[in-house]
Coordinates of C-alpha atoms in Angstrom, one line a residue:
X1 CA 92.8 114.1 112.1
X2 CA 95.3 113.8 114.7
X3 CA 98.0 111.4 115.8
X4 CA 99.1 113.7 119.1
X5 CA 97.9 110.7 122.0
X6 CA 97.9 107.7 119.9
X7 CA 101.0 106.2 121.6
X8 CA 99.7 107.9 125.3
X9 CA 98.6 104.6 126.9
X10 CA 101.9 102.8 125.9
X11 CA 104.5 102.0 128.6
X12 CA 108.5 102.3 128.4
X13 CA 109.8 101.6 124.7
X14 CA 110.6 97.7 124.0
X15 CA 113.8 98.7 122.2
X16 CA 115.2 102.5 121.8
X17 CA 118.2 104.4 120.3
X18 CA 119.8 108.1 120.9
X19 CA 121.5 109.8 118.6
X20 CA 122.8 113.4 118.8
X21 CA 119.7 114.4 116.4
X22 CA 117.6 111.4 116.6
X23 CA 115.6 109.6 119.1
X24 CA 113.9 106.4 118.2
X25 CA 111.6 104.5 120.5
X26 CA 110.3 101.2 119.1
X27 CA 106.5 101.3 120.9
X28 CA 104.8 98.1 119.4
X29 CA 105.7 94.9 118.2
X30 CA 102.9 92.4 116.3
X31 CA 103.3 89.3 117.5
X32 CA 102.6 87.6 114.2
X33 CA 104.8 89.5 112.0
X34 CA 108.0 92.2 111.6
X35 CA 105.8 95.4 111.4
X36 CA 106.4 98.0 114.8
X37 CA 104.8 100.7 115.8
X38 CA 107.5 103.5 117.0
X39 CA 108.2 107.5 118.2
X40 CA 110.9 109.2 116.2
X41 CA 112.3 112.6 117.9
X42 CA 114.0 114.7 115.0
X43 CA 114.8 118.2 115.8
X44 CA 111.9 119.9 114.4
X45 CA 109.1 117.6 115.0
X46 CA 108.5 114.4 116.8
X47 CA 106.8 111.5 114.1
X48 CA 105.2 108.6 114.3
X49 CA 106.1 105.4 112.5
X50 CA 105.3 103.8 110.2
X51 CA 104.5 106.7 108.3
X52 CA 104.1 108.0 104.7
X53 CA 105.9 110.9 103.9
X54 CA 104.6 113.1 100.9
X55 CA 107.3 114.7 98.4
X56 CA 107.4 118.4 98.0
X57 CA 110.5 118.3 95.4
X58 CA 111.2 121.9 95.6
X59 CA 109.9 122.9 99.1
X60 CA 106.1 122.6 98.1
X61 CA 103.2 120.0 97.0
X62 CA 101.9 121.3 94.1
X63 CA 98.3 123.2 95.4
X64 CA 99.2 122.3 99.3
X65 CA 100.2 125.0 101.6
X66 CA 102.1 123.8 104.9
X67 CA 99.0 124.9 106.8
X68 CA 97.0 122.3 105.1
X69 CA 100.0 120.0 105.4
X70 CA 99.5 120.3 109.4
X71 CA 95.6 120.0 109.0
X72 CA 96.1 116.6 107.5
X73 CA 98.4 115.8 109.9
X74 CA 102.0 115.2 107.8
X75 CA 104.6 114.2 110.0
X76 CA 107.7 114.5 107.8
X77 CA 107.7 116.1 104.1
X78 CA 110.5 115.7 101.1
X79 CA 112.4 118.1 99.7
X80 CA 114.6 117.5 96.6
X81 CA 118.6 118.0 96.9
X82 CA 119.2 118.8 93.2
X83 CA 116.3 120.9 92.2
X84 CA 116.6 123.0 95.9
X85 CA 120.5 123.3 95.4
X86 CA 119.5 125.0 91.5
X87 CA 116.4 127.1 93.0
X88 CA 116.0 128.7 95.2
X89 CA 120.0 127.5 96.0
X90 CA 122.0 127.1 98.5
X91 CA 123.0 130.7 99.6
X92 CA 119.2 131.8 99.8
X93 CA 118.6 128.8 101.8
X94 CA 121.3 129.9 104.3
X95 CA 120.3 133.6 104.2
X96 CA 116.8 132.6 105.1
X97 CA 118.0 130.2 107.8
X98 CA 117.0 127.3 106.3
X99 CA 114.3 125.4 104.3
X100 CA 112.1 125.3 107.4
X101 CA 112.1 128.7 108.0
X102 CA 111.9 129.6 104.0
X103 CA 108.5 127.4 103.6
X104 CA 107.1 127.9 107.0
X105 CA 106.9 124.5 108.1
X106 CA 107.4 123.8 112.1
X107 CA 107.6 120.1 111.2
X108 CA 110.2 117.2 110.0
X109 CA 112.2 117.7 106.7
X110 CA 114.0 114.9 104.7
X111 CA 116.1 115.6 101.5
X112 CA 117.1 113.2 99.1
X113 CA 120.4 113.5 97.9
X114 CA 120.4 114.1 94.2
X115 CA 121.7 111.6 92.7
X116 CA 118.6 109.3 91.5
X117 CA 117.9 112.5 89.5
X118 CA 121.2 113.7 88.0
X119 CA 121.2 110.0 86.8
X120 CA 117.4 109.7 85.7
X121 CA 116.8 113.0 84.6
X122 CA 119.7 114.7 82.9
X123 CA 121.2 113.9 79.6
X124 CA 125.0 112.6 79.3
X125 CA 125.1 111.8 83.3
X126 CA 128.1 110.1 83.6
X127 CA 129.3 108.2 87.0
X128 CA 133.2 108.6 88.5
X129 CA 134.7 107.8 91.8
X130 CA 134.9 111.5 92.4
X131 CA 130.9 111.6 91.6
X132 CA 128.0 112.4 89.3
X133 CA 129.4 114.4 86.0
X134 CA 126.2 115.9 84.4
X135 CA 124.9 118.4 81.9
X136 CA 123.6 121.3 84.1
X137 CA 120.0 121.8 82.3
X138 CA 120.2 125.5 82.5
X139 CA 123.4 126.3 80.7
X140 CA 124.6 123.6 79.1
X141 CA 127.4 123.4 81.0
X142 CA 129.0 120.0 82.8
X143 CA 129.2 120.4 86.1
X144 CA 130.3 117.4 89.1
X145 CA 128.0 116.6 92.1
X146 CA 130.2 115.0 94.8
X147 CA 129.0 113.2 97.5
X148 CA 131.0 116.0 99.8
X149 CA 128.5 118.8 97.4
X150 CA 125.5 116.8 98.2
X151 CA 126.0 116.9 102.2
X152 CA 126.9 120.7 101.6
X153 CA 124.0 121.5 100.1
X154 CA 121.6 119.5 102.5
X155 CA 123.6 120.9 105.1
X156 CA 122.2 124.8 103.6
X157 CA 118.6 123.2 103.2
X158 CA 118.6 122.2 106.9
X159 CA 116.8 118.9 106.7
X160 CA 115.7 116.9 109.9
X161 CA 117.5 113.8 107.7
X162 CA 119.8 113.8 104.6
X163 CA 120.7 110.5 102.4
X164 CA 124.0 109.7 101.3
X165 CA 125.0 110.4 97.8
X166 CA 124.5 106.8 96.2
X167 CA 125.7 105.0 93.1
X168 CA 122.3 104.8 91.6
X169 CA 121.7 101.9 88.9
X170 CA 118.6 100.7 87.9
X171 CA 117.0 97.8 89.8
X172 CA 117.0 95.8 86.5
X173 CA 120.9 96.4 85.8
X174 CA 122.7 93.0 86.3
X175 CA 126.7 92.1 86.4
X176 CA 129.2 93.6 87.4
X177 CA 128.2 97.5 87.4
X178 CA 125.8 96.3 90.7
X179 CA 128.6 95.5 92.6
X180 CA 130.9 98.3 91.5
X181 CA 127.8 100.8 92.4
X182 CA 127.6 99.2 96.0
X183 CA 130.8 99.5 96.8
X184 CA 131.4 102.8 95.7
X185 CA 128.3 103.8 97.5
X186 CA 130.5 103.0 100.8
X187 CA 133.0 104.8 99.5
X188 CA 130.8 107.9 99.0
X189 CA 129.1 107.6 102.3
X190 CA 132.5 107.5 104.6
X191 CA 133.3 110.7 102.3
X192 CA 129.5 112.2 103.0
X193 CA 130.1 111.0 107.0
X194 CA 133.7 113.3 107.1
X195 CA 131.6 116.3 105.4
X196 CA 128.9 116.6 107.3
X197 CA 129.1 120.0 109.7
X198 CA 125.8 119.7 111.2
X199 CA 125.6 116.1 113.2
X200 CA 124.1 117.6 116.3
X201 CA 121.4 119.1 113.7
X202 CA 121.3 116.9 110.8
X203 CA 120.6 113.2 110.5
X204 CA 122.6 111.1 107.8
X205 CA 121.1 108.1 106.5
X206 CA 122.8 105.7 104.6
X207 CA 121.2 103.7 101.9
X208 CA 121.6 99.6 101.1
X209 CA 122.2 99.1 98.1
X210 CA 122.9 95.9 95.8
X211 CA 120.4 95.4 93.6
X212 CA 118.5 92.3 93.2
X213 CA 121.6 89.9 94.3
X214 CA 121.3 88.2 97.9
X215 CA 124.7 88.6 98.3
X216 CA 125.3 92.0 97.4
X217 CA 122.4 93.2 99.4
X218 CA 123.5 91.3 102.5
X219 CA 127.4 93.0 101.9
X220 CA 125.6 96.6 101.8
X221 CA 123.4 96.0 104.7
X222 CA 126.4 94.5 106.9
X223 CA 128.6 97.0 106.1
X224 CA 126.0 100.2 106.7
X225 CA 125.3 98.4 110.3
X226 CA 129.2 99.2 111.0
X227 CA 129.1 102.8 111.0
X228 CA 126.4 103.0 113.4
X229 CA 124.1 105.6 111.6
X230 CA 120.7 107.2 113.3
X231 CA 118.5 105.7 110.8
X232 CA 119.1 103.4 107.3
X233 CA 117.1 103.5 103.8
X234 CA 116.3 100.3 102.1
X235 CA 117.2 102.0 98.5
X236 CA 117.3 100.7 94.3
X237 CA 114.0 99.7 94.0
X238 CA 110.6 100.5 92.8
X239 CA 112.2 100.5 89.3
X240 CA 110.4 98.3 87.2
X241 CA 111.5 95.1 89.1
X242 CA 109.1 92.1 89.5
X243 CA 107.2 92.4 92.9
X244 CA 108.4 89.3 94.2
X245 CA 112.2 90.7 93.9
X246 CA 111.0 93.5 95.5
X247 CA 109.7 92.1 99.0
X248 CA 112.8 90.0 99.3
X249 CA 114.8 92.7 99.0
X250 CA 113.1 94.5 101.8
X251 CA 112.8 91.7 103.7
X252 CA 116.6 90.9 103.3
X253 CA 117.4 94.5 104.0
X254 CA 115.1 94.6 107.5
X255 CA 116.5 91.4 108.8
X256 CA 119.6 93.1 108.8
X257 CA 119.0 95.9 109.7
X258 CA 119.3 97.0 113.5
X259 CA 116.0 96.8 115.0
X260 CA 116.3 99.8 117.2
X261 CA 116.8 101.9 114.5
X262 CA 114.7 103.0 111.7
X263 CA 114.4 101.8 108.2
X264 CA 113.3 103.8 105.4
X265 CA 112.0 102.0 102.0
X266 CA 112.9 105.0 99.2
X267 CA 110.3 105.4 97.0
X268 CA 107.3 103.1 98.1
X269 CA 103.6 104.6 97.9
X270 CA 101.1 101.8 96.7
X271 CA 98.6 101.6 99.7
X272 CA 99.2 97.5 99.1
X273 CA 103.0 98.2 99.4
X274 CA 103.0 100.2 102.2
X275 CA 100.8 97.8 104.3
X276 CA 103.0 94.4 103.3
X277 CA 106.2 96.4 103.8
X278 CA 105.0 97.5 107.4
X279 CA 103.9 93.8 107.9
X280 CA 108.2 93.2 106.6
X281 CA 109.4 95.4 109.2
X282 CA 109.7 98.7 107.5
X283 CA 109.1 102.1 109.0
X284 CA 109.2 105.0 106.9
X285 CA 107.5 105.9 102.9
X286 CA 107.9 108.6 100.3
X287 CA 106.8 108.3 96.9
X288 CA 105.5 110.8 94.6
X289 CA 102.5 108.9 93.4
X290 CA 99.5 110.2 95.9
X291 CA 100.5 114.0 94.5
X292 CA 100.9 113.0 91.2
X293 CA 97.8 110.7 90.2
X294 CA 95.9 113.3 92.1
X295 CA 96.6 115.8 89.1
X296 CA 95.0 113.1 86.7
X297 CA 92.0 113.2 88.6
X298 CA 92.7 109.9 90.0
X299 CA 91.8 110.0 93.8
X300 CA 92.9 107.2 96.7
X301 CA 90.6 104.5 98.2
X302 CA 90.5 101.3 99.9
X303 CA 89.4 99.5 96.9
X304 CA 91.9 100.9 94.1
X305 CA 92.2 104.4 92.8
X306 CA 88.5 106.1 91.2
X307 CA 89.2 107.9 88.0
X308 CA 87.0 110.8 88.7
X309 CA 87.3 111.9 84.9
X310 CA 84.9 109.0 83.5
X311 CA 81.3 110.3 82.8
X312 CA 80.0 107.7 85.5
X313 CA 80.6 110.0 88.3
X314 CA 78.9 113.2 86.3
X315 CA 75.7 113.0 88.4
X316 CA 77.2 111.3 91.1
X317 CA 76.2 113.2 94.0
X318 CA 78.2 111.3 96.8
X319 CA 82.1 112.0 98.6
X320 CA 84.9 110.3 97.2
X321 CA 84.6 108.4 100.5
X322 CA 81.9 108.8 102.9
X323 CA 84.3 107.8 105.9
X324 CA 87.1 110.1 104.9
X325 CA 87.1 113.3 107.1
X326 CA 89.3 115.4 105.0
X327 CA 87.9 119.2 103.4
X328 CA 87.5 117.7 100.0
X329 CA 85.3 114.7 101.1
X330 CA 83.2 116.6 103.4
X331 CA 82.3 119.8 100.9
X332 CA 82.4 118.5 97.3
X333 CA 80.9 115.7 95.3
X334 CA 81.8 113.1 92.9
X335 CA 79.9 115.5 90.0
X336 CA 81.6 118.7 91.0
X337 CA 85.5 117.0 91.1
X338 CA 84.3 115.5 88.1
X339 CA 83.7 119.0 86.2
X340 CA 87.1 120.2 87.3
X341 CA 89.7 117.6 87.6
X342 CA 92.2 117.6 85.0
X343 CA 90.7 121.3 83.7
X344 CA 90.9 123.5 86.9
X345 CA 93.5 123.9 89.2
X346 CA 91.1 123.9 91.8
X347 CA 90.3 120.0 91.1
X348 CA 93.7 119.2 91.5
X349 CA 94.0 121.1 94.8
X350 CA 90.8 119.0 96.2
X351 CA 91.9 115.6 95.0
X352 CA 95.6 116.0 96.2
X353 CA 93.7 117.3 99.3
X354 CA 92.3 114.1 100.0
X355 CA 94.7 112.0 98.4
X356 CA 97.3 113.0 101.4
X357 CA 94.9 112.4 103.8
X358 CA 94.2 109.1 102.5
X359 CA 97.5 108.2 102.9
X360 CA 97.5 109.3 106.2
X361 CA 95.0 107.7 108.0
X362 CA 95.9 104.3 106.2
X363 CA 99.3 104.9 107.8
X364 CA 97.2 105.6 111.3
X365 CA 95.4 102.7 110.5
X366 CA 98.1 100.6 110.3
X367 CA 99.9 102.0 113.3
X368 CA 97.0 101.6 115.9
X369 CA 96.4 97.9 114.6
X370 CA 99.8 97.0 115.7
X371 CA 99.4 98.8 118.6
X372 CA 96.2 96.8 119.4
X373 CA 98.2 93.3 118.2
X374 CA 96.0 93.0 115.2
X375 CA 97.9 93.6 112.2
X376 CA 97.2 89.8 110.6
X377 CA 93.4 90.9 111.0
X378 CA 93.9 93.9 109.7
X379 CA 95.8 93.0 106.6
X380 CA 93.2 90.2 105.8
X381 CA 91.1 93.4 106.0
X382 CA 92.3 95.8 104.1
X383 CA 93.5 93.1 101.3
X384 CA 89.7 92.0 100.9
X385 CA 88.7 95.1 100.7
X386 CA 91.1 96.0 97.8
X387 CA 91.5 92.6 96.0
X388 CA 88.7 90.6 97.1
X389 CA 89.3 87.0 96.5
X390 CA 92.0 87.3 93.8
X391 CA 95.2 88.2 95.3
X392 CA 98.3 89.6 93.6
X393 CA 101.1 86.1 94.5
X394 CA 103.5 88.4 95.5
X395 CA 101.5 89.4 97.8
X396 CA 100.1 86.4 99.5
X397 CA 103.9 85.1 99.1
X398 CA 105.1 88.3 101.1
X399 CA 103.0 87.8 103.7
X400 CA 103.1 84.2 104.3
X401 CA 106.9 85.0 105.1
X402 CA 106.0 86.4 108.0
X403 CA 102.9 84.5 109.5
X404 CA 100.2 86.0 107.6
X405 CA 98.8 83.3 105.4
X406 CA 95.8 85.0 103.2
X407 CA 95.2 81.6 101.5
X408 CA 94.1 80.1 105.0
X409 CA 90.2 80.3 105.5
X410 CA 89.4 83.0 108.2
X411 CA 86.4 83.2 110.5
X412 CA 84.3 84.3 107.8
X413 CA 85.8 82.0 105.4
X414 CA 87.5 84.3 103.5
X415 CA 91.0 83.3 101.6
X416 CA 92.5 84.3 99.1
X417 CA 93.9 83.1 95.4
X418 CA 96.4 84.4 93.3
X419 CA 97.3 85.5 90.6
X420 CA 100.2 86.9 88.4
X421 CA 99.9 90.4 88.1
X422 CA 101.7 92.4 90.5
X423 CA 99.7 95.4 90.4
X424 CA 96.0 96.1 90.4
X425 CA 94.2 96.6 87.0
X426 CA 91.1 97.5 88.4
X427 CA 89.2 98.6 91.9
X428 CA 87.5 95.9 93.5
X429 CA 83.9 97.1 93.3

């Protein structure tokens, strides 16, 4: 499982940019639609895009060791700002010369910057133009994240790429509060731009912002383009918003966006998501889902997610996936994951196992059909495969924006219909 010579028969990039820490080399354009196939040079690794990165909040997936990180062929792994800068903190970080060093991991880093969960996950979080006031869980005691703290601390963690500390509201705020959030999200970021000491090290992404308002989104996006950052995330979303917000949002955001650069959609896992966002232009993933539904005994494929715990699969002698090639598919059955998820650790360990490598070879997938020019044929694919005729609208509405029409009779005479939901209730067996 190996993405080293994918890219070796491409010629010269169609479109490139150079930063002092970033190199990004835009390989592969579909014809049809948005999506790219791309190099990205960070200092510690060189990745592939699109790609799914998994989150390791505090410098570890739960049951993973780095080794098997490299195995399944991770280009770029999350760290978490807030709980890193509490432990191990910042001072060990530096002693031990860094995150990368301190996990042993030879690859790409990226750290959030803290503020989704000083808002989301701490009691009486309260926002301020100097920054994020909170109640430190610890002690008790109110402590101030600025957005000149946050780029310290990622600075001490020694990420390939840090975010900006944002103004974090929910994607289903409305009013006023959107705009003020946006705005001061500039504000922070010029402040975050003056404090970073590692820019020959250290990437710093901004993040659009703006809700689910057009106009705010286009003012965010516009804006960010002006201080001519190595890379931009597409952020506020995967909240609880309607799907169809959602892809417009993105869409908005990429259209934007400089095309030589790349785009990062914050928190976006769903294999469905991450093939219509590719298909809107978007380069890079992280979400915490594959990790976590893996420790419900939930593991990934094509057709939905397979609840390993229901006694159907108690004498089922067969892989989770017969085509998957990672350690957990090859070795152990349905019947034996069935015995242990959700009641061994080991279970857990094998279905995050291949969970991760699901992700990554969809992501491989999806890279080598846009390198081939078939990313409409392989969308039509994979969303037959997962839906079958009945198509999430969102979806088919998401697509059709950008030439892919599933509703339109293919060779085999497949198309699609739709339907409300925005999520899938069941596989597609």
């Amino acid at each position: 499982m190996t993405t080293t010579d994918e890219f070796a028969q491409l010629g010269a990039p169609l479109e490139s940019s150079s930063s002092p820490a970033l190199k990004f080399e835009v390989l592969a354009k579909c014809s049809t639609s948005k999506a790219r196939a791309s190099r990205m040079h960070l200092p510690h690794y060189t990745a592939h895009t699109p790609m799914f990165m998994p989150v390791g909040t505090m410098g570890t997936i739960k049951g993973i060791t780095t080794a098997q990180l490299r195995t399944l062929d991770c280009h770029v792994i999350l760290g978490n700002t807030y709980h890193l800068g509490s432990q191990p903190g910042p001072e060990l970080l530096e002693k031990a010369g860094g995150l990368h060093k301190f996990m042993a991991w030879d690859r790409g880093l990226l750290t959030d910057s803290g503020g989704f969960q000083m808002v989301s996950l701490l009691k009486l979080a309260n926002i301020t133009e100097d920054g994020v006031e909170f109640e430190n869980p610890h002690n008790g005691k109110m402590m101030m994240l600025t957005p000149e703290m946050s780029i310290g601390l990622q600075n001490s963690i020694g990420a390939d790429i840090m975010m900006q500390l944002d103004d974090v509201v929910s994607s289903l705020t409305t009013g006023p509060r959107v705009e003020e959030a946006m705005w001061r999200s500039l504000r922070w970021l010029d402040r975050g731009i003056k404090a970073h000491k590692r820019p020959t090290e250290q990437n710093l992404f901004p993040i659009v912002q703006g809700g689910l308002d057009e106009r705010l989104r286009t003012i965010s996006a516009q804006e960010l383009t002006k201080r001519e950052s190595p890379g931009y995330a597409i952020g506020g979303l995967s909240g609880g918003e309607a799907k169809g917000s959602f892809w417009r949002m993105v869409s908005l955001s990429t259209d934007i966006l400089p095309t030589n650069k790349p785009r990062y959609c914050m928190g976006v896992g769903y294999a469905e998501d991450l093939v219509v966002c590719s298909a809107l232009g978007v380069d890079m993933y992280d979400c915490v889902f594959p990790t976590r539904t893996a420790r419900f005994g939930n593991a990934l494929v094509r057709t939905g997610s397979m609840a390993l715990r229901q006694g159907k699969y108690k004498n089922d002698f067969s892989p989770i996936d017969s085509e998957c090639e990672c350690s957990t598919c090859k070795n152990f059955t349905r019947a034996y994951l069935h015995t242990t998820v959700t009641k061994e650790t080991t279970g857990c360990h094998l279905v995050t196992v291949h969970n991760i490598a699901f992700q990554m070879r969809l992501m491989r997938d999806i890279r080598q059909a846009i390198v081939e020019d078939r990313y409409p044929q392989f969308v039509r694919s994979f969303i037959k495969t997962r839906f079958g005729k009945t198509v999430p609208q969102w979806i088919v509405d998401a697509l059709k924006s950008v030439n892919i029409d599933l509703t339109a009779p293919d060779a085999d005479g497949y198309f699609a219909t739709t339907v409300d939901d925005d999520f899938q209730k069941h596989p597609n067996v």
